[in-house]
Amino acid sequence: MAYPGYGAPQPGYGGPPGYVQPGAPGGYPGAPPPGGYGGAPAPGGYPGGPPAGYAGAPSGQWGGAPGGMDPQVMQWFQSVDTDRSGRITARELQQALVNANWQQFNQETCRLMIGMFDRDMSGTIDINEFSSLWHYIQQWRSTFERFDANRSGSIECNELQQAYQIMGYNVSPRFIQTVIYKFDHFGRRTLTLDNFIQSCVMIKSLTDAFKQRDTNMTGTITLSYEDFLTMAVLNKP
């Protein structure tokens, strides 16, 4: 089975490598392309509104970036790392990320984003792990803003399905309804940026766990009861 996520972008779409055309085989992409998502736009928000995604500008006060590190990523890391520990917590990340209405991201989204790259389960990430997360945040934000056509700060069911398709997740309308039900905390049947990112983290985490077990790339796996519980616990949003 071919996992989406490694194909060419849609014709006419200037997105980064790793985006595939809707209708690609499968229904879930695998791991990101080597080196993360390239060509991500710089932080910025809606015209005339707050910079959706980031609450403030990078300070840039710690000097230059280490060799091979994107200077902008380094500046954002320094801005978010408020206690200057060299590592970022979910709380620090939450303080740096906002929705289009200036409301901070919910804490669970930030915890899940940290957990994506927290290899030693310390609850924090270092500069290299943050670099990978930063590229994901940029891409998710760019996708969200693309489908939030009316700049309302939220996307509806049909927009969410199109956003997933662009990322290679070919899922049914019924699944979209389930996602909306799960992550819409305000009963509006829409997702704000942080809830959209939370859903993307969940899908990516479960996809990665599924793919690790799908050694023959058939799109089907057999799980023991405990293995299923482990997937559910580790990837519980």
mmCIF file of C-alpha atoms in Angstrom, residues 74-211:
data_model
loop_
_atom_site.group_PDB
_atom_site.id
_atom_site.type_symbol
_atom_site.label_atom_id
_atom_site.label_comp_id
_atom_site.label_asym_id
_atom_site.label_seq_id
_atom_site.Cartn_x
_atom_site.Cartn_y
_atom_site.Cartn_z
ATOM 1 C CA MET A 74 16.248 29.931 16.587
ATOM 2 C CA GLN A 75 14.728 33.344 17.265
ATOM 3 C CA TRP A 76 11.288 31.846 17.873
ATOM 4 C CA PHE A 77 12.787 29.250 20.222
ATOM 5 C CA GLN A 78 14.511 31.958 22.237
ATOM 6 C CA SER A 79 11.297 33.968 22.410
ATOM 7 C CA VAL A 80 9.239 31.004 23.609
ATOM 8 C CA ASP A 81 11.874 29.744 26.085
ATOM 9 C CA THR A 82 10.997 32.390 28.657
ATOM 10 C CA ASP A 83 12.922 30.812 31.557
ATOM 11 C CA ARG A 84 16.067 30.438 29.379
ATOM 12 C CA SER A 85 16.365 26.755 30.301
ATOM 13 C CA GLY A 86 17.192 25.664 26.771
ATOM 14 C CA ARG A 87 14.008 23.596 26.689
ATOM 15 C CA ILE A 88 10.353 24.474 26.080
ATOM 16 C CA THR A 89 7.391 23.305 28.135
ATOM 17 C CA ALA A 90 3.766 23.057 27.044
ATOM 18 C CA ARG A 91 2.979 26.081 29.211
ATOM 19 C CA GLU A 92 5.649 28.196 27.512
ATOM 20 C CA LEU A 93 4.389 27.097 24.120
ATOM 21 C CA GLN A 94 0.817 27.975 25.104
ATOM 22 C CA GLN A 95 1.865 31.491 26.090
ATOM 23 C CA ALA A 96 3.359 32.020 22.621
ATOM 24 C CA LEU A 97 0.495 30.728 20.458
ATOM 25 C CA VAL A 98 -2.835 32.452 19.811
ATOM 26 C CA ASN A 99 -5.919 32.011 17.667
ATOM 27 C CA ALA A 100 -7.180 34.728 15.342
ATOM 28 C CA ASN A 101 -9.208 36.249 18.193
ATOM 29 C CA TRP A 102 -6.095 36.567 20.384
ATOM 30 C CA GLN A 103 -7.251 33.697 22.565
ATOM 31 C CA GLN A 104 -4.383 31.463 23.639
ATOM 32 C CA PHE A 105 -4.220 27.931 22.345
ATOM 33 C CA ASN A 106 -5.789 25.403 24.684
ATOM 34 C CA GLN A 107 -3.325 23.649 26.961
ATOM 35 C CA GLU A 108 -4.089 20.167 25.638
ATOM 36 C CA THR A 109 -3.107 21.141 22.086
ATOM 37 C CA CYS A 110 0.228 22.459 23.325
ATOM 38 C CA ARG A 111 0.838 19.363 25.437
ATOM 39 C CA LEU A 112 0.179 17.128 22.447
ATOM 40 C CA MET A 113 2.477 19.169 20.214
ATOM 41 C CA ILE A 114 5.282 18.891 22.777
ATOM 42 C CA GLY A 115 4.582 15.164 23.060
ATOM 43 C CA MET A 116 5.076 14.669 19.312
ATOM 44 C CA PHE A 117 8.815 15.288 19.686
ATOM 45 C CA ASP A 118 9.463 14.690 23.384
ATOM 46 C CA ARG A 119 11.537 11.528 22.915
ATOM 47 C CA ASP A 120 12.684 11.190 26.538
ATOM 48 C CA MET A 121 9.200 11.908 27.945
ATOM 49 C CA SER A 122 10.489 14.829 29.998
ATOM 50 C CA GLY A 123 7.580 17.066 29.075
ATOM 51 C CA THR A 124 9.917 19.464 27.263
ATOM 52 C CA ILE A 125 11.624 19.791 23.871
ATOM 53 C CA ASP A 126 15.019 21.197 22.899
ATOM 54 C CA ILE A 127 15.932 23.460 19.984
ATOM 55 C CA ASN A 128 16.266 20.628 17.451
ATOM 56 C CA GLU A 129 12.935 19.092 18.425
ATOM 57 C CA PHE A 130 11.351 22.548 18.381
ATOM 58 C CA SER A 131 12.673 23.078 14.851
ATOM 59 C CA SER A 132 10.693 20.048 13.650
ATOM 60 C CA LEU A 133 7.586 21.174 15.541
ATOM 61 C CA TRP A 134 7.907 24.727 14.190
ATOM 62 C CA HIS A 135 7.718 23.507 10.609
ATOM 63 C CA TYR A 136 4.597 21.503 11.414
ATOM 64 C CA ILE A 137 2.965 24.502 13.097
ATOM 65 C CA GLN A 138 3.752 26.656 10.078
ATOM 66 C CA GLN A 139 2.263 24.125 7.687
ATOM 67 C CA TRP A 140 -0.861 23.506 9.718
ATOM 68 C CA ARG A 141 -1.432 27.231 10.133
ATOM 69 C CA SER A 142 -0.927 27.832 6.407
ATOM 70 C CA THR A 143 -3.425 25.080 5.560
ATOM 71 C CA PHE A 144 -5.947 26.415 8.071
ATOM 72 C CA GLU A 145 -5.731 29.957 6.721
ATOM 73 C CA ARG A 146 -6.112 28.680 3.176
ATOM 74 C CA PHE A 147 -9.495 27.123 3.940
ATOM 75 C CA ASP A 148 -10.698 29.807 6.353
ATOM 76 C CA ALA A 149 -11.790 31.784 3.305
ATOM 77 C CA ASN A 150 -13.963 34.268 5.198
ATOM 78 C CA ARG A 151 -11.276 34.906 7.831
ATOM 79 C CA SER A 152 -13.628 33.982 10.616
ATOM 80 C CA GLY A 153 -10.900 32.257 12.599
ATOM 81 C CA SER A 154 -12.581 28.861 12.248
ATOM 82 C CA ILE A 155 -13.308 26.246 9.592
ATOM 83 C CA GLU A 156 -16.441 24.188 9.002
ATOM 84 C CA CYS A 157 -16.960 20.520 8.111
ATOM 85 C CA ASN A 158 -16.528 20.808 4.353
ATOM 86 C CA GLU A 159 -13.474 23.051 4.778
ATOM 87 C CA LEU A 160 -11.970 20.603 7.245
ATOM 88 C CA GLN A 161 -12.425 17.707 4.836
ATOM 89 C CA GLN A 162 -10.728 19.677 2.048
ATOM 90 C CA ALA A 163 -7.863 20.569 4.382
ATOM 91 C CA TYR A 164 -7.373 16.906 5.293
ATOM 92 C CA GLN A 165 -7.460 15.910 1.638
ATOM 93 C CA ILE A 166 -4.729 18.391 0.806
ATOM 94 C CA MET A 167 -2.616 16.747 3.504
ATOM 95 C CA GLY A 168 -3.317 13.310 2.050
ATOM 96 C CA TYR A 169 -5.914 12.136 4.571
ATOM 97 C CA ASN A 170 -8.777 10.773 2.472
ATOM 98 C CA VAL A 171 -11.455 10.251 5.102
ATOM 99 C CA SER A 172 -15.224 10.030 4.976
ATOM 100 C CA PRO A 173 -17.694 12.813 5.859
ATOM 101 C CA ARG A 174 -18.737 10.654 8.806
ATOM 102 C CA PHE A 175 -15.201 10.757 10.176
ATOM 103 C CA ILE A 176 -15.128 14.534 9.697
ATOM 104 C CA GLN A 177 -18.319 14.802 11.763
ATOM 105 C CA THR A 178 -16.641 12.727 14.475
ATOM 106 C CA VAL A 179 -13.605 15.025 14.503
ATOM 107 C CA ILE A 180 -15.803 18.111 14.732
ATOM 108 C CA TYR A 181 -17.750 16.559 17.596
ATOM 109 C CA LYS A 182 -14.535 15.621 19.407
ATOM 110 C CA PHE A 183 -12.585 18.856 19.043
ATOM 111 C CA ASP A 184 -15.271 21.557 18.834
ATOM 112 C CA HIS A 185 -15.313 22.717 22.443
ATOM 113 C CA PHE A 186 -17.836 25.503 21.856
ATOM 114 C CA GLY A 187 -20.677 23.635 20.117
ATOM 115 C CA ARG A 188 -20.383 25.713 16.942
ATOM 116 C CA ARG A 189 -19.624 22.775 14.627
ATOM 117 C CA THR A 190 -16.418 24.507 13.583
ATOM 118 C CA LEU A 191 -12.743 24.245 14.570
ATOM 119 C CA THR A 192 -10.496 27.098 15.613
ATOM 120 C CA LEU A 193 -6.806 26.986 14.692
ATOM 121 C CA ASP A 194 -5.706 25.320 17.921
ATOM 122 C CA ASN A 195 -8.441 22.684 17.705
ATOM 123 C CA PHE A 196 -7.573 22.055 14.060
ATOM 124 C CA ILE A 197 -3.926 21.556 15.033
ATOM 125 C CA GLN A 198 -4.988 19.276 17.878
ATOM 126 C CA SER A 199 -6.883 17.100 15.407
ATOM 127 C CA CYS A 200 -3.854 17.048 13.080
ATOM 128 C CA VAL A 201 -1.572 15.972 15.930
ATOM 129 C CA MET A 202 -3.968 13.147 16.794
ATOM 130 C CA ILE A 203 -4.196 11.924 13.203
ATOM 131 C CA LYS A 204 -0.449 12.134 12.662
ATOM 132 C CA SER A 205 0.341 10.317 15.912
ATOM 133 C CA LEU A 206 -2.140 7.526 15.234
ATOM 134 C CA THR A 207 -1.001 7.289 11.616
ATOM 135 C CA ASP A 208 2.635 6.948 12.657
ATOM 136 C CA ALA A 209 1.732 4.275 15.208
ATOM 137 C CA PHE A 210 -0.391 2.427 12.635
ATOM 138 C CA LYS A 211 2.290 2.585 9.965
#
